[in-house]
Amino acid sequence: MTDATEPAIPAEGPRRARRVRLPKPLRNASLLIGAAITLTICLLAIFAPLVATHDLTQMDMANRFSGPSAAHWLGTDNFGRDLWSRLVAGARISLSIALIAVTASAIIGTVVGLVSGYFGGWVDLLLMRITDIFLGFPPLVLVLAIVAVMGPGLVNVALSLIVVSWTEYARVVRSTTLSLREQNYVQAARALGASWPRILFREILPNSFGPIIVLASLGLGTAIIWESALSFLGFGLPPPAPTWGWSLSYGTRFIRDEPWMSIISGAAIMVTVLGFNLLGDGLRDVLDPRRQTRGGA
Amino acid sequence: MTDYIIRRLLLFVPMALGIIVVTFGLLLLIPGDPAAVLLGQEATPENIASLRDALGLDDPWFLRLGRYMLELLQGDMGVSIFQNAPVSDIILGRLGATVELALVALLMSTVVGVFLGVTAAIRQGGVVDAVAMLLAQIGISMPVYWLALLLMLGFAVQLGWLPAIGRGEPLVSALGMALRGNPAPLWDSLAHIALPALSLALNSAAIISRLVRTSMLEVLREDFVRTAKAKGMRRRSVVWRHALRNALLPVVSVIGLRFGALLGGAILTETIFAWPGLGQLTISAISQRDIPLIQGIVLTFALIYASVTLLVDLLYAAVDPRIRLR
């Protein structure tokens, strides 16, 4: 039903929110570097047990806080445990939580956005007011409060991240749906008697994938920051789970003399988040509907 | 304009109600019996029953919600379980420090963000642009708590230039003392706030700089900028006076929204720098599972955030007639 020459968003449609654009030389590089970083970290996380050089809990008190060496690539922590092995294991935790949270938020937000934008009227009004309420909380405050009352743990951490993340998808998908539902191919589908679920999920949804993927990529970075913040504050996965945030925060006890443990754990978080942000920005430039329609309209 | 103000104010009411409902709902999220959770493991069944009664936990939820709202209207946020004092008093005692920190950070991030964004925009595509935007990308990806540690490590531990933790006199009173000829407390306050504010500000500075750059690029292409250039106006004044003023319009609302993020980020910064504000209070309340206090803090954060958003919207409408006529 979808016409391949049909632009995803009409060029004369409502003006979309201002987008952040990177300078040209950085743009493609952004996609490449971002993809390289995230791919590497994902592979490390998936094969964490294979790439780990030491047992996660193997202590070596004689070698506490040793710097990087041939035996310990990234040095050791306060118990002489191998930091490289613990960090790749930590990548596994961070990425799993982020992936669960982002997937669920994207699904919830997308459904809300599709329904809200397509039906309009009081359905739209109600759903958007609810969205506004959740946007009304500073995200970290809500995340902390939820984990505070429900208790720490993988499921609760992921759940708290979902509560604060779905709103963004709802708003973006709603605005693409608003413009897509006036498109000829959607009108045609409706005229042919297609049911609304079919129109929403087979006609409109595929054309909204671009922005959803961009949001998801940026969202993975944000989720990792928040998950690490929770672990940092002591409300994430409890030890002995080798979370990045815990390792960063525990390292601060020795920060005057042995800052390495905190520095390297924080660096792991930052590089990963940077990777997802670069990937998201790069994807945005590739998938930006405005760029696709330019010249044609 | 009056119409717009009224409409916008009316929107605030359901929003505030919604925020209160969600905050109240936190209590319903507690797995098991809240009274048992609150009292801890040594609680006897009699204690639990009497607390349930005192908290009104045996009433249906809508009755409790109604009561919660009525109490809030009277400024009553309940009583902290561990400090045994009214939640509103505890929060008010801490609010100033956090607002001060967030405002200083907001100021820093706006100045840095606008400068970086404009500089990048007028050199679009060049090396300066690429470097500025790379810096911004790194700033956005930097976890607040890690940056805070690095700053503390560098400026407080290694160099010893600035204090690592704590707060001086409140800035306002320190400023007053400075005006009366005693500048020492002001320097002390500034030295204490420098690192926490800087670590809190960087993230927002990066986001603002990217927006300013984008907005500036759009404005620089407009006719009035070309006219100004054509009539021989100096480049600096075209950029900083004419173009920037228009480019800042969309940025203003984002700067307002950043305030919410700064309040949230303050939880982390305050913990690291032992800054005696709401953030620190949040962490201790959560560690003790002091639910009324947690609810009060969440509500305070959200209501401040919603009010700032409201204020920004009104301000925006005041400067940009297109909004209120829509």
Coordinates of C-alpha atoms in Angstrom, one line a residue:
Chain A
M1 CA 0.0 0.0 0.0
T2 CA 2.9 2.3 0.8
D3 CA 4.1 4.2 -2.3
A4 CA 7.8 4.1 -2.4
T5 CA 8.1 7.6 -3.8
E6 CA 5.8 9.0 -1.1
P7 CA 7.9 11.2 1.2
A8 CA 7.7 10.0 4.8
I9 CA 6.6 13.4 6.0
P10 CA 5.1 16.0 3.7
A11 CA 7.5 18.9 3.2
E12 CA 4.7 21.4 3.6
G13 CA 3.6 19.7 6.9
P14 CA 3.7 21.5 10.2
R15 CA 7.1 22.7 11.1
R16 CA 8.9 20.2 13.2
A17 CA 10.8 21.0 16.3
R18 CA 14.2 22.5 15.8
R19 CA 16.8 19.8 15.4
V20 CA 20.3 19.9 16.5
R21 CA 22.6 19.6 13.6
L22 CA 26.3 18.8 13.8
P23 CA 28.8 20.4 11.4
K24 CA 29.2 18.4 8.2
P25 CA 32.7 16.9 8.7
L26 CA 31.6 15.5 12.1
R27 CA 28.3 14.1 10.8
N28 CA 29.3 10.9 9.0
A29 CA 32.2 10.4 11.3
S30 CA 29.6 10.6 14.1
L31 CA 27.7 7.6 12.8
L32 CA 30.9 5.6 12.1
I33 CA 32.6 6.3 15.4
G34 CA 29.3 5.8 17.3
A35 CA 28.6 2.5 15.6
A36 CA 32.2 1.3 16.2
I37 CA 32.1 2.1 19.9
T38 CA 28.6 0.7 20.5
L39 CA 29.3 -2.5 18.5
T40 CA 32.6 -3.1 20.3
I41 CA 30.9 -2.6 23.7
C42 CA 28.0 -4.8 22.8
L43 CA 30.3 -7.6 21.6
L44 CA 32.3 -7.3 24.8
A45 CA 29.1 -7.5 26.8
I46 CA 27.8 -10.5 24.9
F47 CA 31.1 -12.4 25.2
A48 CA 32.0 -11.0 28.6
P49 CA 32.7 -14.5 30.1
L50 CA 35.0 -15.3 27.2
V51 CA 36.9 -12.0 27.1
A52 CA 37.3 -11.8 30.9
T53 CA 40.8 -12.6 31.9
H54 CA 40.1 -13.4 35.6
D55 CA 37.4 -14.7 37.7
L56 CA 35.2 -11.8 38.9
T57 CA 35.5 -12.5 42.5
Q58 CA 39.1 -13.7 42.6
M59 CA 40.8 -11.5 45.2
D60 CA 44.5 -10.8 45.3
M61 CA 45.2 -8.6 48.3
A62 CA 48.9 -8.4 47.6
N63 CA 48.0 -6.6 44.3
R64 CA 45.4 -4.1 45.4
F65 CA 45.1 -1.0 43.3
S66 CA 47.8 -2.1 40.9
G67 CA 47.9 0.0 37.7
P68 CA 47.4 -1.5 34.2
S69 CA 49.8 -4.3 33.5
A70 CA 50.2 -7.4 31.3
A71 CA 48.4 -9.5 33.9
H72 CA 45.7 -6.9 34.7
W73 CA 45.0 -4.9 31.6
L74 CA 43.1 -2.1 33.5
G75 CA 44.6 -2.7 36.9
T76 CA 42.9 -4.0 40.0
D77 CA 40.4 -2.7 42.5
N78 CA 40.4 -2.5 46.3
F79 CA 40.3 -6.2 46.7
G80 CA 42.9 -6.9 44.0
R81 CA 40.1 -8.0 41.6
D82 CA 40.7 -7.6 37.9
L83 CA 39.1 -4.4 36.7
W84 CA 38.9 -5.4 33.0
S85 CA 37.0 -8.5 33.8
R86 CA 34.7 -6.6 36.1
L87 CA 34.1 -3.8 33.7
V88 CA 33.1 -6.1 30.8
A89 CA 30.8 -7.9 33.2
G90 CA 29.4 -4.5 34.2
A91 CA 28.8 -3.7 30.5
R92 CA 26.6 -6.7 30.4
I93 CA 24.4 -5.4 33.3
S94 CA 24.2 -1.9 32.1
L95 CA 23.4 -2.8 28.5
S96 CA 20.8 -5.4 29.5
I97 CA 18.9 -3.0 31.8
A98 CA 19.2 -0.2 29.2
L99 CA 17.9 -2.5 26.5
I100 CA 15.0 -3.7 28.5
A101 CA 14.1 -0.2 29.6
V102 CA 14.4 1.3 26.1
T103 CA 12.5 -1.5 24.3
A104 CA 9.6 -1.3 26.7
S105 CA 9.5 2.5 26.7
A106 CA 9.6 2.6 23.0
I107 CA 6.7 0.1 22.7
I108 CA 4.5 1.9 25.3
G109 CA 5.3 5.4 24.0
T110 CA 4.8 4.4 20.4
V111 CA 1.4 2.9 21.0
V112 CA 0.3 5.9 23.1
G113 CA 1.6 8.2 20.4
L114 CA 0.0 6.4 17.5
V115 CA -3.4 6.2 19.2
S116 CA -3.2 9.8 20.4
G117 CA -2.3 11.2 17.0
Y118 CA -4.6 9.1 15.0
F119 CA -7.8 9.4 17.0
G120 CA -7.3 13.0 18.2
G121 CA -10.2 14.5 20.2
W122 CA -10.6 13.6 23.8
V123 CA -8.4 10.5 23.5
D124 CA -5.5 12.7 22.4
L125 CA -6.3 15.3 25.1
L126 CA -6.3 12.7 27.9
L127 CA -3.2 10.8 26.8
M128 CA -1.2 14.0 26.3
R129 CA -2.2 15.4 29.7
I130 CA -1.0 12.1 31.2
T131 CA 2.2 12.4 29.3
D132 CA 2.6 16.0 30.5
I133 CA 2.3 14.9 34.1
F134 CA 5.1 12.4 33.8
L135 CA 7.2 14.9 32.0
G136 CA 6.5 17.2 34.9
F137 CA 8.9 15.4 37.2
P138 CA 12.6 15.8 37.0
P139 CA 13.5 12.4 35.7
L140 CA 16.1 11.4 38.1
V141 CA 13.9 12.4 41.1
L142 CA 11.1 10.1 39.8
V143 CA 13.5 7.2 39.1
L144 CA 15.0 7.5 42.6
A145 CA 11.6 7.7 44.2
I146 CA 10.3 4.6 42.5
V147 CA 13.3 2.6 43.3
A148 CA 13.1 3.9 46.9
V149 CA 9.6 2.6 47.5
M150 CA 9.9 -0.6 45.4
G151 CA 13.4 -1.5 46.5
P152 CA 16.5 -2.1 44.4
G153 CA 17.0 -4.9 41.9
L154 CA 17.1 -5.4 38.1
V155 CA 13.3 -5.4 37.5
N156 CA 12.6 -2.3 39.6
V157 CA 15.5 -0.3 38.1
A158 CA 14.3 -1.1 34.6
L159 CA 10.7 -0.3 35.6
S160 CA 11.7 3.1 37.0
L161 CA 13.6 3.9 33.8
I162 CA 10.5 3.0 31.7
V163 CA 8.3 5.3 33.8
V164 CA 10.4 8.3 32.9
S165 CA 11.3 7.3 29.3
W166 CA 8.2 6.4 27.4
T167 CA 6.9 10.0 27.3
E168 CA 9.5 11.1 24.7
Y169 CA 8.4 8.4 22.3
A170 CA 4.7 9.2 22.8
R171 CA 5.3 12.9 21.9
V172 CA 7.4 12.3 18.9
V173 CA 5.3 9.4 17.4
R174 CA 2.1 11.5 18.0
S175 CA 3.5 14.4 16.0
T176 CA 4.6 12.1 13.1
T177 CA 1.2 10.3 13.2
L178 CA -0.6 13.7 13.0
S179 CA 1.0 14.5 9.7
L180 CA 1.0 10.9 8.3
R181 CA -2.7 10.4 8.8
E182 CA -3.5 13.1 6.3
Q183 CA -1.3 11.4 3.7
N184 CA -2.9 10.1 0.5
Y185 CA -1.9 6.5 1.1
V186 CA -3.4 6.5 4.6
Q187 CA -6.6 8.1 3.3
A188 CA -6.7 5.5 0.5
A189 CA -6.3 2.7 3.0
R190 CA -9.1 4.1 5.1
A191 CA -11.3 4.5 2.0
L192 CA -10.6 0.8 1.1
G193 CA -12.0 -0.1 4.5
A194 CA -8.8 -1.0 6.4
S195 CA -9.4 -1.3 10.1
W196 CA -7.7 1.2 12.4
P197 CA -5.2 -1.3 13.9
R198 CA -4.1 -2.1 10.4
I199 CA -3.8 1.6 9.5
L200 CA -1.8 2.3 12.6
F201 CA 0.5 -0.6 12.7
R202 CA 0.9 -1.4 9.0
E203 CA 0.7 2.0 7.3
I204 CA 1.7 4.6 9.8
L205 CA 4.1 2.8 12.1
P206 CA 6.6 1.7 9.5
N207 CA 7.0 5.3 8.4
S208 CA 7.6 6.5 12.0
F209 CA 10.5 4.1 12.5
G210 CA 13.2 6.7 11.7
P211 CA 12.6 8.9 14.7
I212 CA 11.9 6.0 17.0
I213 CA 15.2 4.4 16.2
V214 CA 17.0 7.7 16.8
L215 CA 15.3 8.2 20.1
A216 CA 16.1 4.7 21.1
S217 CA 19.7 5.1 20.4
L218 CA 20.0 8.3 22.4
G219 CA 17.7 6.7 25.0
L220 CA 20.2 3.8 25.5
G221 CA 22.8 6.3 26.5
T222 CA 20.5 8.1 28.9
A223 CA 19.3 4.8 30.5
I224 CA 23.0 3.8 31.1
I225 CA 23.7 7.1 32.8
W226 CA 20.6 6.7 35.0
E227 CA 21.2 3.1 35.8
S228 CA 24.8 3.9 36.8
A229 CA 23.6 6.9 38.8
L230 CA 21.4 4.5 40.7
S231 CA 24.2 2.1 41.3
F232 CA 26.4 5.0 42.2
L233 CA 24.0 6.1 44.9
G234 CA 23.6 2.6 46.1
F235 CA 20.1 1.9 44.8
G236 CA 20.9 -0.2 41.8
L237 CA 21.8 -3.8 41.7
P238 CA 23.3 -4.7 45.1
P239 CA 26.9 -6.0 45.2
P240 CA 28.5 -8.4 44.3
A241 CA 27.0 -7.4 41.0
P242 CA 29.9 -5.6 39.3
T243 CA 28.0 -2.5 38.1
W244 CA 29.9 0.4 36.8
G245 CA 28.2 2.8 39.1
W246 CA 29.0 0.8 42.2
S247 CA 32.6 0.4 41.3
L248 CA 32.9 4.2 40.6
S249 CA 31.3 5.0 43.9
Y250 CA 33.2 2.5 46.0
G251 CA 36.4 3.7 44.4
T252 CA 35.7 7.2 45.8
R253 CA 36.5 5.9 49.3
F254 CA 40.1 5.6 48.2
I255 CA 40.1 8.5 45.9
R256 CA 42.8 10.5 47.6
D257 CA 45.5 7.9 47.1
E258 CA 44.1 5.5 44.5
P259 CA 41.8 7.3 42.1
W260 CA 42.3 4.9 39.3
M261 CA 39.4 2.5 40.1
S262 CA 36.9 5.4 40.0
I263 CA 38.4 7.0 37.0
I264 CA 38.4 3.9 34.8
S265 CA 34.8 2.9 35.8
G266 CA 33.6 6.4 35.0
A267 CA 35.4 6.3 31.7
A268 CA 33.6 3.1 30.8
I269 CA 30.3 4.8 31.4
M270 CA 31.2 7.9 29.5
V271 CA 32.7 6.1 26.4
T272 CA 29.6 3.9 26.2
V273 CA 27.2 6.8 26.5
L274 CA 29.2 8.8 24.0
G275 CA 29.0 5.9 21.6
F276 CA 25.2 5.7 21.8
N277 CA 24.9 9.5 21.5
L278 CA 27.2 9.7 18.4
L279 CA 25.3 6.8 16.9
G280 CA 21.9 8.5 17.6
D281 CA 23.1 11.8 16.1
G282 CA 24.5 10.1 13.1
L283 CA 21.3 8.1 12.6
R284 CA 19.3 11.3 12.9
D285 CA 21.1 12.8 10.0
V286 CA 20.7 9.7 7.9
L287 CA 17.0 9.1 8.8
D288 CA 15.9 12.8 9.1
P289 CA 12.8 13.0 6.9
R290 CA 13.5 16.6 6.2
R291 CA 16.7 15.6 4.5
Q292 CA 15.1 12.9 2.5
T293 CA 12.4 15.2 1.1
R294 CA 14.7 18.1 0.4
G295 CA 15.0 18.9 -3.3
G296 CA 12.0 16.6 -4.1
A297 CA 9.4 19.0 -2.7
Chain B
M1 CA -2.4 37.9 26.0
T2 CA -4.8 37.7 28.9
D3 CA -6.5 34.9 27.1
Y4 CA -3.3 33.0 26.7
I5 CA -2.3 33.6 30.4
I6 CA -5.7 32.3 31.6
R7 CA -5.5 29.3 29.3
R8 CA -2.0 28.4 30.4
L9 CA -2.9 28.8 34.0
L10 CA -5.9 26.6 33.6
L11 CA -3.6 23.9 32.1
F12 CA -1.5 24.1 35.3
V13 CA -4.3 22.9 37.5
P14 CA -4.8 19.4 36.1
M15 CA -1.0 19.1 35.8
A16 CA -0.5 19.9 39.5
L17 CA -3.3 17.5 40.4
G18 CA -1.8 14.8 38.3
I19 CA 1.6 15.3 39.9
I20 CA 0.0 15.0 43.3
V21 CA -1.8 11.8 42.3
V22 CA 1.4 10.3 41.0
T23 CA 3.2 11.3 44.2
F24 CA 0.4 9.8 46.3
G25 CA 0.5 6.7 44.1
L26 CA 4.1 6.1 45.2
L27 CA 2.7 4.9 48.5
L28 CA 0.6 2.3 46.7
L29 CA 3.8 1.0 45.0
I30 CA 5.3 -0.3 48.2
P31 CA 5.2 -4.0 48.1
G32 CA 3.5 -5.5 51.1
D33 CA 2.1 -3.5 54.1
P34 CA 3.5 0.1 54.1
A35 CA 3.1 0.2 57.9
A36 CA 5.2 -2.9 58.3
V37 CA 7.8 -1.5 55.9
L38 CA 7.9 1.8 57.7
L39 CA 8.3 0.3 61.1
G40 CA 11.1 -2.1 60.1
Q41 CA 11.7 -5.6 61.3
E42 CA 11.3 -5.3 65.0
A43 CA 7.7 -4.1 64.7
T44 CA 5.0 -5.9 66.7
P45 CA 1.6 -6.6 65.1
E46 CA 0.1 -4.1 67.6
N47 CA 2.5 -1.3 66.5
I48 CA 1.7 -2.0 62.9
A49 CA -2.0 -1.9 63.5
S50 CA -1.8 1.4 65.4
L51 CA 0.4 2.9 62.6
R52 CA -2.1 1.6 60.0
D53 CA -4.8 3.4 61.9
A54 CA -2.8 6.6 62.4
L55 CA -1.9 6.7 58.7
G56 CA -5.5 5.8 57.7
L57 CA -4.3 2.9 55.7
D58 CA -7.5 0.9 56.2
D59 CA -9.5 3.5 54.3
P60 CA -10.1 3.1 50.6
W61 CA -7.5 4.8 48.4
F62 CA -9.7 7.6 47.1
L63 CA -10.5 8.7 50.6
R64 CA -6.8 8.7 51.4
L65 CA -6.0 10.6 48.2
G66 CA -8.7 13.2 49.1
R67 CA -7.3 13.6 52.6
Y68 CA -3.8 13.9 51.2
M69 CA -4.9 16.7 48.9
L70 CA -6.8 18.5 51.6
E71 CA -3.7 18.4 53.8
L72 CA -1.5 19.6 51.0
L73 CA -3.8 22.6 50.5
Q74 CA -3.2 23.6 54.1
G75 CA 0.6 23.3 53.4
D76 CA 0.7 20.0 55.4
M77 CA 3.0 17.4 53.8
G78 CA 2.9 15.1 56.7
V79 CA 5.5 14.2 59.4
S80 CA 8.9 12.7 58.7
I81 CA 9.1 9.3 60.3
F82 CA 12.8 9.5 61.3
Q83 CA 13.2 13.2 62.1
N84 CA 9.8 13.4 63.7
A85 CA 9.3 16.9 62.3
P86 CA 6.9 18.3 59.7
V87 CA 8.1 17.4 56.2
S88 CA 7.4 20.9 54.9
D89 CA 9.8 22.4 57.6
I90 CA 12.5 20.0 56.8
I91 CA 12.2 20.7 53.1
L92 CA 12.1 24.5 53.5
G93 CA 15.3 24.3 55.5
R94 CA 17.1 22.6 52.7
L95 CA 15.5 24.2 49.6
G96 CA 17.6 27.4 49.6
A97 CA 20.9 25.6 49.2
T98 CA 19.6 23.5 46.2
V99 CA 18.0 26.5 44.5
E100 CA 21.2 28.5 44.9
L101 CA 23.3 25.6 43.4
A102 CA 20.9 25.1 40.5
L103 CA 20.7 28.8 39.7
V104 CA 24.4 29.3 39.7
A105 CA 24.8 26.2 37.5
L106 CA 22.1 27.5 35.2
L107 CA 23.9 30.9 34.9
M108 CA 27.2 29.1 34.2
S109 CA 25.7 26.8 31.6
T110 CA 23.8 29.6 29.8
V111 CA 26.9 31.8 29.5
V112 CA 29.2 28.9 28.4
G113 CA 26.5 27.4 26.2
V114 CA 25.6 30.6 24.4
F115 CA 29.2 31.5 23.9
L116 CA 30.2 28.1 22.5
G117 CA 27.1 27.9 20.3
V118 CA 27.5 31.3 18.7
T119 CA 31.2 30.7 18.2
A120 CA 30.6 27.4 16.5
A121 CA 27.7 28.9 14.3
I122 CA 29.7 31.8 12.9
R123 CA 32.5 29.4 11.9
Q124 CA 30.1 26.7 10.6
G125 CA 31.9 23.8 9.0
G126 CA 35.3 24.9 10.2
V127 CA 37.7 23.4 12.8
V128 CA 36.4 25.6 15.6
D129 CA 32.9 24.4 14.9
A130 CA 33.9 20.8 14.9
V131 CA 36.0 21.1 18.1
A132 CA 33.2 23.0 19.8
M133 CA 30.6 20.4 18.9
L134 CA 32.9 17.5 19.8
L135 CA 33.3 19.2 23.2
A136 CA 29.5 19.5 23.4
Q137 CA 29.0 15.8 22.5
I138 CA 31.5 14.8 25.2
G139 CA 29.8 17.2 27.7
I140 CA 26.4 15.5 27.0
S141 CA 27.8 12.1 27.5
M142 CA 29.6 12.8 30.7
P143 CA 27.9 11.5 33.8
V144 CA 27.6 14.3 36.4
Y145 CA 29.0 12.2 39.2
W146 CA 32.1 11.2 37.2
L147 CA 32.8 14.8 36.2
A148 CA 32.3 15.9 39.8
L149 CA 34.8 13.4 41.0
L150 CA 37.4 14.4 38.3
L151 CA 37.0 18.1 39.2
M152 CA 37.3 17.3 42.9
L153 CA 40.3 15.2 42.3
G154 CA 42.0 17.8 40.2
F155 CA 41.1 21.1 41.9
A156 CA 40.6 20.0 45.5
V157 CA 42.8 17.0 46.1
Q158 CA 45.7 17.5 43.7
L159 CA 46.0 21.3 43.4
G160 CA 44.3 22.2 46.6
W161 CA 42.9 25.4 45.2
L162 CA 39.3 24.8 46.2
P163 CA 37.5 23.1 49.1
A164 CA 36.4 19.6 48.3
I165 CA 33.2 19.6 50.3
G166 CA 30.6 21.7 52.1
R167 CA 29.0 25.1 51.7
G168 CA 30.0 28.6 52.9
E169 CA 27.5 31.2 53.9
P170 CA 24.4 31.4 51.7
L171 CA 25.4 33.5 48.6
V172 CA 22.8 36.2 49.2
S173 CA 23.9 36.9 52.8
A174 CA 27.6 36.6 51.8
L175 CA 26.9 39.2 49.2
G176 CA 25.2 41.4 51.8
M177 CA 28.3 41.1 54.0
A178 CA 30.6 42.0 51.1
L179 CA 28.5 45.1 50.5
R180 CA 29.0 46.1 54.1
G181 CA 32.8 45.8 53.7
N182 CA 33.5 42.2 54.6
P183 CA 34.3 40.3 51.4
A184 CA 35.8 37.2 53.0
P185 CA 32.6 35.2 53.4
L186 CA 31.7 35.9 49.7
W187 CA 35.0 34.5 48.5
D188 CA 34.5 31.5 50.7
S189 CA 31.0 30.9 49.4
L190 CA 32.2 31.2 45.8
A191 CA 35.1 28.9 46.4
H192 CA 32.7 26.3 47.9
I193 CA 30.1 26.5 45.1
A194 CA 32.5 26.6 42.2
L195 CA 33.1 22.9 41.8
P196 CA 29.5 21.6 42.5
A197 CA 28.0 24.2 40.2
L198 CA 30.6 23.6 37.5
S199 CA 30.0 19.8 37.5
L200 CA 26.3 20.3 37.4
A201 CA 26.5 23.0 34.7
L202 CA 28.6 21.2 32.1
N203 CA 25.8 18.9 30.8
S204 CA 23.4 21.7 30.3
A205 CA 26.0 23.9 28.8
A206 CA 26.6 21.3 26.2
I207 CA 22.9 20.9 25.4
I208 CA 22.4 24.7 25.3
S209 CA 25.4 25.2 23.0
R210 CA 24.1 22.7 20.4
L211 CA 20.7 24.4 20.4
V212 CA 22.2 27.9 20.2
R213 CA 24.3 26.8 17.3
T214 CA 21.3 25.4 15.4
S215 CA 19.1 28.3 16.1
M216 CA 21.9 30.8 15.2
L217 CA 22.5 29.1 11.9
E218 CA 18.9 29.5 11.0
V219 CA 18.8 33.2 12.0
L220 CA 22.1 34.0 10.2
R221 CA 20.4 33.0 7.0
E222 CA 17.5 35.5 7.4
D223 CA 17.0 38.6 5.4
F224 CA 17.5 41.1 8.2
V225 CA 20.9 39.8 9.0
R226 CA 21.9 40.2 5.3
T227 CA 20.5 43.7 5.4
A228 CA 22.4 44.6 8.5
K229 CA 25.6 43.2 6.9
A230 CA 24.9 45.0 3.6
K231 CA 24.5 48.4 5.3
G232 CA 28.0 47.9 6.6
M233 CA 27.3 47.1 10.2
R234 CA 30.2 45.6 12.0
R235 CA 30.2 41.8 12.0
R236 CA 30.4 41.5 15.8
S237 CA 27.4 43.7 16.3
V238 CA 25.4 41.8 13.7
V239 CA 26.1 38.5 15.3
W240 CA 25.9 39.4 19.0
R241 CA 23.2 42.0 19.0
H242 CA 20.9 41.3 16.1
A243 CA 21.2 37.7 15.3
L244 CA 21.7 36.4 18.8
R245 CA 18.7 38.2 20.2
N246 CA 16.4 36.3 17.7
A247 CA 18.3 33.1 18.0
L248 CA 17.9 33.0 21.7
L249 CA 14.1 32.9 21.6
P250 CA 13.7 29.2 21.2
V251 CA 16.6 28.6 23.5
V252 CA 14.9 30.4 26.4
S253 CA 12.3 27.7 26.8
V254 CA 15.0 25.0 26.8
I255 CA 17.0 26.9 29.4
G256 CA 13.9 26.9 31.6
L257 CA 13.5 23.2 31.1
R258 CA 17.2 22.6 32.0
F259 CA 16.3 23.9 35.4
G260 CA 14.4 20.7 36.1
A261 CA 17.3 18.6 35.0
L262 CA 19.6 20.7 37.2
L263 CA 17.4 20.1 40.2
G264 CA 17.6 16.3 39.5
G265 CA 21.3 16.4 38.8
A266 CA 21.8 18.3 42.1
I267 CA 20.9 15.0 43.9
L268 CA 24.2 13.6 42.6
T269 CA 26.3 16.7 42.9
E270 CA 25.2 17.4 46.4
T271 CA 26.0 13.8 47.5
I272 CA 29.5 14.0 46.2
F273 CA 30.3 17.5 47.5
A274 CA 28.3 17.2 50.7
W275 CA 26.3 20.2 49.7
P276 CA 23.5 20.5 52.4
G277 CA 20.5 20.7 50.1
L278 CA 17.5 18.8 49.0
G279 CA 19.6 16.3 47.1
Q280 CA 21.4 15.1 50.1
L281 CA 18.1 15.0 52.0
T282 CA 16.6 12.9 49.2
I283 CA 19.4 10.3 49.5
S284 CA 19.1 10.1 53.3
A285 CA 15.3 9.9 53.1
I286 CA 15.5 7.1 50.6
S287 CA 18.1 5.2 52.6
Q288 CA 15.8 5.3 55.6
R289 CA 12.7 4.7 53.5
D290 CA 11.1 7.8 55.1
I291 CA 8.1 7.6 52.8
P292 CA 6.3 10.9 53.8
L293 CA 9.6 12.8 53.4
I294 CA 10.3 11.1 50.0
Q295 CA 6.8 12.1 48.8
G296 CA 7.3 15.6 50.0
I297 CA 10.6 16.0 48.2
V298 CA 9.3 14.5 45.0
L299 CA 6.3 16.8 45.1
T300 CA 8.5 19.8 45.8
F301 CA 10.8 19.0 42.9
A302 CA 7.9 18.5 40.6
L303 CA 6.0 21.5 41.6
I304 CA 9.0 23.8 41.3
Y305 CA 9.7 22.2 37.9
A306 CA 6.1 22.7 36.7
S307 CA 6.1 26.3 38.0
V308 CA 9.3 27.1 36.2
T309 CA 7.9 25.6 33.0
L310 CA 4.8 27.8 33.4
L311 CA 6.8 30.9 34.0
V312 CA 9.0 30.2 30.9
D313 CA 5.9 29.7 28.8
L314 CA 4.4 33.0 29.9
L315 CA 7.7 34.7 29.4
Y316 CA 8.0 33.3 26.0
A317 CA 4.6 34.5 25.0
A318 CA 5.4 37.9 26.3
V319 CA 8.5 38.2 24.0
D320 CA 7.1 36.3 21.0
P321 CA 3.6 37.5 19.9
R322 CA 3.3 34.5 17.5
I323 CA 2.8 32.1 20.5
R324 CA -0.1 33.9 22.2
L325 CA -1.9 34.5 18.9
R326 CA -1.8 30.8 17.9

